[in-house]
XYZ file of C-alpha atoms in Angstrom:
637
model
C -62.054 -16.628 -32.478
C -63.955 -16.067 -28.969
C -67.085 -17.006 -28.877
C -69.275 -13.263 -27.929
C -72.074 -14.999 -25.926
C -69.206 -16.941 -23.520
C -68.301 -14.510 -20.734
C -64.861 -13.066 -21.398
C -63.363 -14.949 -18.348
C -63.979 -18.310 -19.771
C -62.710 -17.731 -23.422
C -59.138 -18.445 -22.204
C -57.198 -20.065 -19.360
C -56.121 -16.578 -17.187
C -57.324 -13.151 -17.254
C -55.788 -10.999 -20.146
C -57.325 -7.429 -18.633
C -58.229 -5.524 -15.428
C -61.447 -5.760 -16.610
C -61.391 -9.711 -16.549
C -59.345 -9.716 -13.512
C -62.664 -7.722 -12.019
C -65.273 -10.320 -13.188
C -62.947 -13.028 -12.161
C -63.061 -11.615 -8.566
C -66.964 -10.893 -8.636
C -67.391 -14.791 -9.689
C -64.863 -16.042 -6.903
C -66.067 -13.962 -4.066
C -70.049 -13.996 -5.494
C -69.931 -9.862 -5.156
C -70.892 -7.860 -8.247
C -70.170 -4.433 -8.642
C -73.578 -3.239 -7.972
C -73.260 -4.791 -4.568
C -70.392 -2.215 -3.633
C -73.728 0.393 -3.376
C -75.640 -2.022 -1.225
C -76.121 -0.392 2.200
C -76.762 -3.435 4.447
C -79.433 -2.720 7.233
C -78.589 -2.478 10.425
C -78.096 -5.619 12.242
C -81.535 -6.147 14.884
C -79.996 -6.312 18.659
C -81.386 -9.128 20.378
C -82.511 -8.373 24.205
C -80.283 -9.949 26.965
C -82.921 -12.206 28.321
C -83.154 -13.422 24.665
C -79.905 -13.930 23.800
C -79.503 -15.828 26.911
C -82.783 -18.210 26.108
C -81.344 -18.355 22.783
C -84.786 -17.259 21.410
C -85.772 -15.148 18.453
C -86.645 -11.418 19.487
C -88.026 -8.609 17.526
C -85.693 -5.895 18.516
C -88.660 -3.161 20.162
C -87.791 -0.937 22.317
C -88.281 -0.264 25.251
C -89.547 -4.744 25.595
C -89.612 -6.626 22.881
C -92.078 -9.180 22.514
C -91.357 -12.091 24.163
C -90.570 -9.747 27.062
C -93.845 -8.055 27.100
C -95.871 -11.258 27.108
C -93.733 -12.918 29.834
C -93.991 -10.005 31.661
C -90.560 -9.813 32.409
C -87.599 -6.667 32.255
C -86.267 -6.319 28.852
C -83.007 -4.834 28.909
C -80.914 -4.359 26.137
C -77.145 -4.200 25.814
C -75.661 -1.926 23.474
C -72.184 -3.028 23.183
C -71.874 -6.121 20.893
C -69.647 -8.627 21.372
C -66.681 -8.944 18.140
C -67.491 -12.171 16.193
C -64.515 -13.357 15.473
C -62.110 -13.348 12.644
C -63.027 -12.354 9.294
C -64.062 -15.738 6.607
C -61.039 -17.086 5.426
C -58.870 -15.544 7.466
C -57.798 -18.872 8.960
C -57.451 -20.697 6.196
C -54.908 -17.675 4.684
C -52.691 -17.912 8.271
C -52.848 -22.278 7.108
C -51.666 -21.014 3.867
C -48.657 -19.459 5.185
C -47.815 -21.590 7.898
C -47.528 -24.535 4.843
C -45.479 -22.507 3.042
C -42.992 -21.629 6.107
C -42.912 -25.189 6.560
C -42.530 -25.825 3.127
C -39.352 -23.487 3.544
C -38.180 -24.984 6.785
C -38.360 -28.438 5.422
C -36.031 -27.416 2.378
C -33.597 -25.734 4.547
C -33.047 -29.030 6.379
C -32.520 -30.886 3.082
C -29.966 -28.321 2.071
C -27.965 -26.781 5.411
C -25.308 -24.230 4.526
C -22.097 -23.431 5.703
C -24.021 -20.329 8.264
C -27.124 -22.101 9.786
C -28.454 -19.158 11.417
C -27.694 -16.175 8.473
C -29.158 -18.641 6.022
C -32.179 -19.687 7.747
C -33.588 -16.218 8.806
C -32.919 -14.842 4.905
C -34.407 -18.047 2.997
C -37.538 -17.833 4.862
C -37.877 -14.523 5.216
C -37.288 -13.096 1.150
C -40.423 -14.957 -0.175
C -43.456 -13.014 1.427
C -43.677 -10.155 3.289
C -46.934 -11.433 5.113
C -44.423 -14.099 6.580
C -42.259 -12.666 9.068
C -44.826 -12.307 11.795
C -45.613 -16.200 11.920
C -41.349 -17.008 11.092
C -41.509 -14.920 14.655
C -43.497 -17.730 16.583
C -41.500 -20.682 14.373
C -38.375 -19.276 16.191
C -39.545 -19.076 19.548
C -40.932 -22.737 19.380
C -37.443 -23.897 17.779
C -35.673 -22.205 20.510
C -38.032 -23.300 22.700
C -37.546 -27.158 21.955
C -33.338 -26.964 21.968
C -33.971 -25.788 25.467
C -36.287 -28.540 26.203
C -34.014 -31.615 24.806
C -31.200 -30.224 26.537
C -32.253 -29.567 30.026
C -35.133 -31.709 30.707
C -37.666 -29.819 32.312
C -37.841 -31.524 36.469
C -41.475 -29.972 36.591
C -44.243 -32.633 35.549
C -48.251 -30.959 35.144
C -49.363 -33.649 36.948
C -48.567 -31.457 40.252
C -51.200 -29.169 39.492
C -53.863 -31.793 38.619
C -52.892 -32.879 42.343
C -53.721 -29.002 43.149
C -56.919 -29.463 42.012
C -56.812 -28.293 38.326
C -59.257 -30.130 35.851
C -57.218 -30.240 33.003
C -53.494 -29.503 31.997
C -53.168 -26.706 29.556
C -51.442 -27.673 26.220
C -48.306 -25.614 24.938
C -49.523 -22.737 23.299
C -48.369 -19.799 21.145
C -48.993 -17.518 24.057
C -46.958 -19.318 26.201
C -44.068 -19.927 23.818
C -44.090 -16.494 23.189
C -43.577 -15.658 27.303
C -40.704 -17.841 26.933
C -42.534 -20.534 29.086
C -40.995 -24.324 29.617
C -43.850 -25.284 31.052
C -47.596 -24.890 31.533
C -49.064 -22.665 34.230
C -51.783 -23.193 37.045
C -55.086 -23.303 35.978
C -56.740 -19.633 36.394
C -58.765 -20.663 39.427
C -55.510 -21.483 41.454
C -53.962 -18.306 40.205
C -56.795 -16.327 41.465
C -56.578 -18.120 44.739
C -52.812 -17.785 45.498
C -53.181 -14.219 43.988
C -55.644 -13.956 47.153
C -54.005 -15.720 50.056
C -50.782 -13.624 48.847
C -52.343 -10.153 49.383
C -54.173 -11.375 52.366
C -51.503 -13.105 54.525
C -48.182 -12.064 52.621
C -48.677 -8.367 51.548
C -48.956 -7.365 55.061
C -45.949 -7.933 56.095
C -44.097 -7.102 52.740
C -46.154 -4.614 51.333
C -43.852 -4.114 48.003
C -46.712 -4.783 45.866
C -49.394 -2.182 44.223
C -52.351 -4.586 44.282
C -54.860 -3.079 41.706
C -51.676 -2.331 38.793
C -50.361 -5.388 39.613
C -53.763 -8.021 38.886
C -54.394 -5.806 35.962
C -51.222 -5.975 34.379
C -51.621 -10.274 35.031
C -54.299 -10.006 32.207
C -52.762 -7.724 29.999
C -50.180 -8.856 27.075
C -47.080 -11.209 27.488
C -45.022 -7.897 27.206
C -46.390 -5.869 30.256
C -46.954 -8.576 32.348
C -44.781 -8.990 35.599
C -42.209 -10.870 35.423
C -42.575 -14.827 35.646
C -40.468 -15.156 38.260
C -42.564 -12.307 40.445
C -45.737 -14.092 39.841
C -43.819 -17.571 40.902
C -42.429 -16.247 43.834
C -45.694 -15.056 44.854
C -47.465 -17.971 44.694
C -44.290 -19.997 46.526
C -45.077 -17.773 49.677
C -48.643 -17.975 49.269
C -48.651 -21.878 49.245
C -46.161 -22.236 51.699
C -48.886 -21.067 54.472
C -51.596 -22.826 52.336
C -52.267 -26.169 53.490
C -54.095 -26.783 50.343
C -50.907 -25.840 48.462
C -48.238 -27.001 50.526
C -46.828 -29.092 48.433
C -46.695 -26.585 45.451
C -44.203 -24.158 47.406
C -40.971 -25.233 46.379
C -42.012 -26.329 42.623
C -42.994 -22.155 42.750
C -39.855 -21.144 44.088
C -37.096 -23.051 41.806
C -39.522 -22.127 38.960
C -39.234 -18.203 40.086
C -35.490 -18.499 40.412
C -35.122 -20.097 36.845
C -36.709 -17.596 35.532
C -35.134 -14.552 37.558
C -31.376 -16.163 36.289
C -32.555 -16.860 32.972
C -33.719 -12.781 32.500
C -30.220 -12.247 33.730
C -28.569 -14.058 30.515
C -30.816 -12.911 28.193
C -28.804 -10.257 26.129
C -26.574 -8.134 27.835
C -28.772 -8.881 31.090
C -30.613 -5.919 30.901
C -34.152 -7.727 30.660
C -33.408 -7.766 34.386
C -33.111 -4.624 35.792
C -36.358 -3.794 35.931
C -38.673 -2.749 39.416
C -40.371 -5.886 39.063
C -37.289 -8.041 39.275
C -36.022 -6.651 42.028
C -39.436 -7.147 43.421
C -39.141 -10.572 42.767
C -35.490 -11.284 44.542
C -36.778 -9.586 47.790
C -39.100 -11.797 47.605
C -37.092 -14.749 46.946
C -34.648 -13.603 49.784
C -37.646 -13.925 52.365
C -38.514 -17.581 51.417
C -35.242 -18.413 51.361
C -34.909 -17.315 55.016
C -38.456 -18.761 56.036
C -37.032 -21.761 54.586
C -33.571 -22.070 55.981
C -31.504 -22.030 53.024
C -29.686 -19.105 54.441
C -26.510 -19.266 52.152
C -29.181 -18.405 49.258
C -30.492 -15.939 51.058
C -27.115 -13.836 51.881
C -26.765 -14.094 47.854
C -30.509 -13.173 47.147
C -30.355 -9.966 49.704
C -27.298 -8.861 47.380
C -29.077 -9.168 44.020
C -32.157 -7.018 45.456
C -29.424 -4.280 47.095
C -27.523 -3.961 43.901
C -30.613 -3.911 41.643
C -31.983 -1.345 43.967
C -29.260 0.699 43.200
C -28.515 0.393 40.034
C -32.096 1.670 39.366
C -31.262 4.946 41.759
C -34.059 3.759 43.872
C -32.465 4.329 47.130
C -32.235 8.286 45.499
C -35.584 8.452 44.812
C -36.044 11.847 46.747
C -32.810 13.230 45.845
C -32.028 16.285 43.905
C -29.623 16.738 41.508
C -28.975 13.453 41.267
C -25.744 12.789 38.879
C -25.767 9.233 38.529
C -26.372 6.613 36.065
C -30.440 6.847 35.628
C -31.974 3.521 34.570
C -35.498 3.661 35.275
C -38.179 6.592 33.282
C -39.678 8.668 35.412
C -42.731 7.592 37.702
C -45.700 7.685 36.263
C -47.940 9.392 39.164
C -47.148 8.877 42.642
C -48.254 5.779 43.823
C -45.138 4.326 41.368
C -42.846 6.455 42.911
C -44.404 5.424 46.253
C -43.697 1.947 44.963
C -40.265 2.269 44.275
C -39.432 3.234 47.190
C -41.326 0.957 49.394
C -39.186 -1.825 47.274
C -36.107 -0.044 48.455
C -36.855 0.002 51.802
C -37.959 -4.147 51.968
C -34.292 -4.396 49.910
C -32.860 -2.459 52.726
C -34.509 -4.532 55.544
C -33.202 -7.400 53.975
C -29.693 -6.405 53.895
C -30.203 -5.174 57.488
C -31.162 -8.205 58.988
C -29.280 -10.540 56.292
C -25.927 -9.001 58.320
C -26.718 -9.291 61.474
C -24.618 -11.856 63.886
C -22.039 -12.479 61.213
C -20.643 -9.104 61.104
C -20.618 -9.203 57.266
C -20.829 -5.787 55.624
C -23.923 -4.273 54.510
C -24.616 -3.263 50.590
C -26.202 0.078 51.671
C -24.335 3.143 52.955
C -26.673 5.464 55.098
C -25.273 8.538 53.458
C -25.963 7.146 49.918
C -29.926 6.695 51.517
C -32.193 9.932 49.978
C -35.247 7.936 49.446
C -37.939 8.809 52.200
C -39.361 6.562 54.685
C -42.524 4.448 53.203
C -46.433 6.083 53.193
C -49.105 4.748 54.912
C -50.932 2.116 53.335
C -54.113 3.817 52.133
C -52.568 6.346 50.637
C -50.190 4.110 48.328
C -53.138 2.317 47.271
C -55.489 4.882 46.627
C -52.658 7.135 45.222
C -52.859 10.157 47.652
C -50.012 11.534 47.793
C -48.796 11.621 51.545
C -45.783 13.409 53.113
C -43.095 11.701 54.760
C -39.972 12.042 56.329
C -36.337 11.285 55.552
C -34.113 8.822 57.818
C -32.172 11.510 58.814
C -35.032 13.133 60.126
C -36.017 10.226 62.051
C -32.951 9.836 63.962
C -33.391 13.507 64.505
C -36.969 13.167 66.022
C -38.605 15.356 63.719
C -42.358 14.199 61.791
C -42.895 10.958 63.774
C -46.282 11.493 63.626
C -46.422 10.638 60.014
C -44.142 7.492 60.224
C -46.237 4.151 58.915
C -45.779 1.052 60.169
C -43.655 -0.206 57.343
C -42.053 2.963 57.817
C -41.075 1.974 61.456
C -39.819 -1.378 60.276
C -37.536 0.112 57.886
C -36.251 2.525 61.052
C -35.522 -0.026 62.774
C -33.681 -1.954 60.024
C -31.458 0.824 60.242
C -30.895 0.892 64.027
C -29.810 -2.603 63.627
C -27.547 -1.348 61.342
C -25.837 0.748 63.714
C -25.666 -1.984 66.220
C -24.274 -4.164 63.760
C -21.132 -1.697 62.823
C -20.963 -0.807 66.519
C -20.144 -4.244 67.649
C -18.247 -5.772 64.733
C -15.971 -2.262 63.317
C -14.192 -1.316 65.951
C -10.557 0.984 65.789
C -7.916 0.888 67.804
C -8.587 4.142 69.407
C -12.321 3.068 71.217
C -11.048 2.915 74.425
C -13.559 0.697 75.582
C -12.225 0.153 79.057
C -12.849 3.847 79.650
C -16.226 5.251 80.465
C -15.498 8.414 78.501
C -14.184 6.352 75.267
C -15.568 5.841 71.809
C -16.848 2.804 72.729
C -19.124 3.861 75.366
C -20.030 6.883 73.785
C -21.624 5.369 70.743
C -23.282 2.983 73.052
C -24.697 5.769 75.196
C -26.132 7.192 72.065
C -27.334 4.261 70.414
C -29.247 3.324 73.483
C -30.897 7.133 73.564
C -31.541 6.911 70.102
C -33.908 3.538 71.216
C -34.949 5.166 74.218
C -36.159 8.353 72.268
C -37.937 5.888 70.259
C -40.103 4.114 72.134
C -41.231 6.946 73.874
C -41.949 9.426 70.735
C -43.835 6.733 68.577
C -46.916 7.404 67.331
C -50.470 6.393 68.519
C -50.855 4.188 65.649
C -47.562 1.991 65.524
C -48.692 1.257 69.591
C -49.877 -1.957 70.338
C -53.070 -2.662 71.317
C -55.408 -5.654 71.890
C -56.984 -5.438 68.684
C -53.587 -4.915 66.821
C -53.489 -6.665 63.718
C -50.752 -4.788 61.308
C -48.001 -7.301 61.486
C -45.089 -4.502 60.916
C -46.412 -2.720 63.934
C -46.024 -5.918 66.022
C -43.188 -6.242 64.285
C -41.324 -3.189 65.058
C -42.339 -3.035 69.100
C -40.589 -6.454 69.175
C -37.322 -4.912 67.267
C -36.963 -1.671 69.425
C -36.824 -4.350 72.713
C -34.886 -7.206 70.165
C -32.297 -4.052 69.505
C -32.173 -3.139 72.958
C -31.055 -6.915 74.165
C -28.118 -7.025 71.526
C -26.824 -3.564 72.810
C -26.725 -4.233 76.387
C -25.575 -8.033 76.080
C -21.954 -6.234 74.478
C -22.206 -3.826 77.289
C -21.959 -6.956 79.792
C -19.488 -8.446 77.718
C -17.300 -5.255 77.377
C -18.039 -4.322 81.559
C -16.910 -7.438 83.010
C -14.074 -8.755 79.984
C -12.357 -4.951 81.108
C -13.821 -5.253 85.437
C -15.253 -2.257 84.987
C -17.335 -1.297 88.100
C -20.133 -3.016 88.721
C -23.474 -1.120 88.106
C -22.515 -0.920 84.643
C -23.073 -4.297 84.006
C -25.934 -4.859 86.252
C -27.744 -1.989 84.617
C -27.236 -3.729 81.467
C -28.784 -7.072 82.702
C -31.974 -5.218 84.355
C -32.440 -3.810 80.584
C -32.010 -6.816 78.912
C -34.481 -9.356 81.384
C -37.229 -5.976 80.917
C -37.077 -5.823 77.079
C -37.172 -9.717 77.410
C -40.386 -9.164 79.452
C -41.685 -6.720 77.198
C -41.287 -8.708 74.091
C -43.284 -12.103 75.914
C -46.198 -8.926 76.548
C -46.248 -8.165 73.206
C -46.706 -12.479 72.303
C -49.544 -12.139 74.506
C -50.895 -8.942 72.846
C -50.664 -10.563 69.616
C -51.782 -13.751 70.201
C -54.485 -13.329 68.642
C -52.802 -12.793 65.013
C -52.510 -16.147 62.241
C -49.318 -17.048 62.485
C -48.841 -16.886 58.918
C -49.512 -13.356 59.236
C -46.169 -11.914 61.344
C -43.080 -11.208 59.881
C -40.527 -13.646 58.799
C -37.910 -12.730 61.451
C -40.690 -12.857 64.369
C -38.740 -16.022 65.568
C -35.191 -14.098 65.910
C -37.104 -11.744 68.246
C -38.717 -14.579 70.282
C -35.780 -16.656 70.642
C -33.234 -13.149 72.175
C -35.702 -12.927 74.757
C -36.384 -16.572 75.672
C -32.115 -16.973 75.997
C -32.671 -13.309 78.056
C -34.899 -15.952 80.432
C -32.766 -19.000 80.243
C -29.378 -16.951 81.165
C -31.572 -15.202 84.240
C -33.019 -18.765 85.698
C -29.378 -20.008 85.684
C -28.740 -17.687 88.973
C -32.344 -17.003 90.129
C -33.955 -20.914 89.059
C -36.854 -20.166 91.937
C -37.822 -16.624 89.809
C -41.626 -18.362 88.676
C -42.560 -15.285 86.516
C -39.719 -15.659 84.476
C -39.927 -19.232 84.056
C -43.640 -18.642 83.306
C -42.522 -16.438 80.482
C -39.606 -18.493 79.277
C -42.801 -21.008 78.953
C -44.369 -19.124 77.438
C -41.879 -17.495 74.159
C -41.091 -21.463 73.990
C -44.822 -22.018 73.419
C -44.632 -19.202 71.051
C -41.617 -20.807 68.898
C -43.759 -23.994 68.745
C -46.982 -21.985 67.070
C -44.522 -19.788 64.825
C -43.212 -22.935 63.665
C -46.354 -24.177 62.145
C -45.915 -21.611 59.421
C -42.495 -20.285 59.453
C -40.197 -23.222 59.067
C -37.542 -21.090 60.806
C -38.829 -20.835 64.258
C -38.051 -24.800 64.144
C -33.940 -23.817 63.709
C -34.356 -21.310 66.763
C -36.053 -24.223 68.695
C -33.624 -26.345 68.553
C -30.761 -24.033 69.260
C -32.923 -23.025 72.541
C -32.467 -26.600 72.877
C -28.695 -26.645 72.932
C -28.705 -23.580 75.420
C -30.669 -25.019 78.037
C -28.921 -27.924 77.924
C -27.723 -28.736 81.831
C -29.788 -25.635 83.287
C -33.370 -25.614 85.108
C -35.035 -25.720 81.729
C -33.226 -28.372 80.362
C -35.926 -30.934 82.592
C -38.516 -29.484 81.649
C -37.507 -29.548 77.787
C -36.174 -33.538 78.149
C -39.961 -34.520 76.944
C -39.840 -32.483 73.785
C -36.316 -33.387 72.979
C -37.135 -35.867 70.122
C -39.169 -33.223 68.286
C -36.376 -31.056 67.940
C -33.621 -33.545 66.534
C -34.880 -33.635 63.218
C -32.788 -34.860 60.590
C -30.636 -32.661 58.855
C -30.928 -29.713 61.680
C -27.426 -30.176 63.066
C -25.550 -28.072 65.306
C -23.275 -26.127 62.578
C -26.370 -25.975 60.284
C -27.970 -23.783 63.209
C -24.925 -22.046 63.645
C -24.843 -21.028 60.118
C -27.946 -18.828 60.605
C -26.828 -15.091 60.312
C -28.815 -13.923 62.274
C -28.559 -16.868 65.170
C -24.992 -16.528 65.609
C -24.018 -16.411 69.246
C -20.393 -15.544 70.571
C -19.335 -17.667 73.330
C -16.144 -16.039 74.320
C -16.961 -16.278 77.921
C -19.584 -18.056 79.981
C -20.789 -14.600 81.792
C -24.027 -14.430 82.913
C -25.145 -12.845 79.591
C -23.428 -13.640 76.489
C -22.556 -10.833 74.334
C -24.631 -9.798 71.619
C -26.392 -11.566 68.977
C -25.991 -8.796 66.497
């Protein structure tokens, strides 16, 4: 019989009613129902000055207290900060996570026949709460069969070098990126984020600046893409000399991760803006760095990403292909995608050049616009612009950007590049009235027409700074080298008469001239600043200068300016690793002319190990024809 004056929770060992189950609750939790019509007051908002001293204030407005007898400003902020998790929320996720290991534990005890079918349903039938944490038990399990098997080449101990205080542990957050290992501090991040926009972007500008750093704070699902961030900071601490050493740790990490998207599923985790992004990124290093077979490979990924995502059709209409992209959000994205088509298109511009191998892009396939101006992508105001077809036509070049110039240009090279290495049997090129000449003729007009119709802004000045508009005055006289040096070749392999092929040479030695004037212009500009393929432009003219001296050696302006572009290699060099490859074939060229004297002091510089002759001659964009020992050798495009 229960004893009346016991409470009715303690007369047996469990509840036997809702009623008991209630006054259980009220004794565990120390809430009675009467407290569920307790209206708590309102919390008293401390003053910031307060808060900060850590002292006790009494809430008046408009100065409390303490702030009234200090005399000082008592200002108040409204928004309070979240304290943290509710009590006993912690010790419930504990709870769980024993019992999934619990479950884990027993499933290693007793494997079945189907690992995998086995292992999600055992641990997953118990609870419905668990799922969520099974979720991050996966991803570390994956994570760690990964790590035994391919030991991870990157040590932290690199970015303690870099500066960093103290190596972050593995966390949930980064197992859940899919991370292998742990990323620079937040104070490096910020400063490669910085060097990046301020030396990189420039030249490259592929990157929305505000979306971008925002999105690097947001969730592990809308951030960039690793590999875009690593890639990134690989350029950025290649012209750091803080950083130097971090480059190439960046760049195999951004790789690792760009190929690792690309067998995730069905590979569709990387078609995506930001990937491509990344591989035109990748493909510049590459170059900077030499490893130019990489490169011809990398400036295919970013072509074919490009357009499988329809972004070389970004102004078409009626477009009736595959769509795999949503449409743009305002128009700075669209802006966005297609300045990322245009940097894919440079790349396989330039990445063809001198081998002759084809391009990815077909000009007729092209329906994106020509890039905005700069302030108007990043301020999204929409700007209009004109269409490569109206470009070669002439028509709107007084809204072409600098980037947008570049990317003309890219295209001109293009021409070049199919009107040296595709010929047919029907050019004729021994008549003056043939194919041949005819497409030269107009290629040359179409360069001409150019320089003379460019806008005020793309003109170089003394206080020019834009590295795409120093750029893409060095390209227009770079093109103009490569077209006349086949027009020698062509004029004196067929003896055609000979103003033909002088007029060539007079072209070729005042584009030369015109490109050391633009050095000088620009001389003021870091280095780190100009455009990766600066160097190609600097070493057509110097051989321009080193072919001349061989029949005029007593000509001391344009030894002066061979001097001079030589000079120019040797400061390029300092942060563009492939100015050093040009060097030393500039080497090999003047070997036995006037120069060669003159260069005998430097000599041991060049021969560094590992830069070899073939290695030189591998460079795409180096490759010289010597079919004939003419005073100018054909082109190098």
């Amino acid at each position: 019989m229960t004893d009346l004056n016991r409470p009715p929770h303690l007369a047996d060992n469990h509840p036997s009613s809702s009623q008991d189950l209630q006054i259980n609750i009220t004794q565990e939790t120390g809430h009675s129902d009467a407290d569920s019509h307790y209206v708590p007051r309102p919390k008293r908002i401390a003053c910031v000055l307060c808060r900060r001293r850590k002292l006790r204030c009494d809430g008046k407005r408009p100065s409390c207290g303490t702030c009234s007898r200090l005399g000082h400003e008592c200002v108040f902020d409204e928004v309070r900060k979240k304290s943290g998790p509710k009590r006993g929320y912690v010790k419930q996720l504990e709870a769980r996570l024993a019992q999934v290991e619990n479950l884990l534990k027993n499933q290693k005890t007793n494997p079945t026949p189907d690992q995998g079918s086995s292992f999600t349903g055992s641990v997953a039938n118990p609870s419905t709460d668990i799922p969520d944490i099974l979720a991050i038990i996966n991803e570390s399990s994956a994570f760690q069969q990964r790590h035994d098997r391919v030991p991870d080449p990157f040590s932290a101990q690199v970015f303690q070098h870099a500066g960093t205080t103290n190596t972050p542990n593995y966390g949930m957050e980064m197992i859940s990126l899919g991370l292998e290992e742990p990323l620079p501090s937040q104070g490096i991040i910020d400063e490669l984020n910085e060097i990046y926009f301020k030396k990189i972007h420039p030249g490259m500008p592929i990157l929305h600046r505000p979306r971008l750093l925002a999105a690097m704070s947001l969730g592990p699902s809308t951030r960039p893409p690793l590999c875009l961030q690593y890639i990134m900071w690989s350029h950025a601490a290649s012209i750091s000399d803080k950083y130097s050493s971090l480059h190439s740790v960046f760049y195999e990490r951004a790789r690792k991760y760009a190929e690792a998207d690309e067998l995730r599923g069905l590979g569709e985790h990387a078609v995506s803006l930001g990937h491509c992004q990344a591989w035109v990124l990748i493909c510049s290093y590459e170059f900077k760095m030499m490893f130019f077979p990489r490169a011809w490979l990398s400036s295919g990924k970013a072509a074919r990403l490009a357009i499988m995502m329809g972004l070389n059709r970004v102004d078409g209409e009626g477009i009736d292909v595959k769509q795999t992209l949503t449409a743009a959000k305002d128009w700075s994205e669209k802006e966005e995608r297609r300045r990322v088509f245009w940097m894919a298109y440079c790349a396989d511009r330039f990445a063809s050049i001198g081998t002759g191998w084809p391009v990815v892009f077909d000009d007729k396939d092209v329906l994106t616009k020509l890039p905005a101006s700069e302030e108007s992508f990043i301020k999204n105001q929409p700007e209009e612009t004109i269409s490569l077809e109206a470009a070669y036509l002439g028509e709107g070049m007084s809204t072409l950007s600098a980037f947008g110039g570049v990317s003309f240009m890219a295209s001109i090279f293009g021409k070049n590049l199919a009107h040296l290495h595709r010929p047919n049997p029907h050019e004729d090129d021994h008549d003056l009235n043939g194919v041949y000449w005819q497409r030269h003729r107009s290629h040359d007009n179409i360069l001409l027409h150019f320089s003379l119709t460019m806008p005020s802004h793309l003109r170089l000045s003394v206080g020019t700074t834009d590295p795409n508009v120093i750029f893409c005055s060095m390209a227009i006289h770079t093109a103009t080298i490569c077209l006349h040096q086949a027009a020698i070749y062509k004029a004196e392999k067929n003896k055609m008469p000979g103003p033909i092929a002088t007029e060539s040479k007079r072209r070729c030695i005042l584009a030369a001239e015109q490109i050391s004037n633009i050095l000088r212009l620009s001389s003021h500009v870091d280095p780190s600043k100009m455009s990766v393929l600066t160097p190609f432009c600097v070493y057509v003219a110097a051989r321009v200068f080193v072919q001349y001296l061989k029949f005029r050696p007593d000509d001391s302006a344009a030894r002066s300016s061979l001097q001079f572009v030589f000079s120019a290699l040797h400061l390029l060099k300092t942060k563009n690793p492939l100015a050093e490859s040009f060097i030393f074939q500039l080497d090999l060229d003047t070997a036995g002319t006037v120069w060669s004297d003159f260069n005998q002091s430097k000599k041991a510089c060049f021969m560094r190990a590992g830069l070899q002759r073939d290695a030189v001659r591998a460079i795409p964009s180096v490759e010289i024809r010597r079919n004939t020992n003419q005073s100018l050798s054909p082109g190098l495009c």
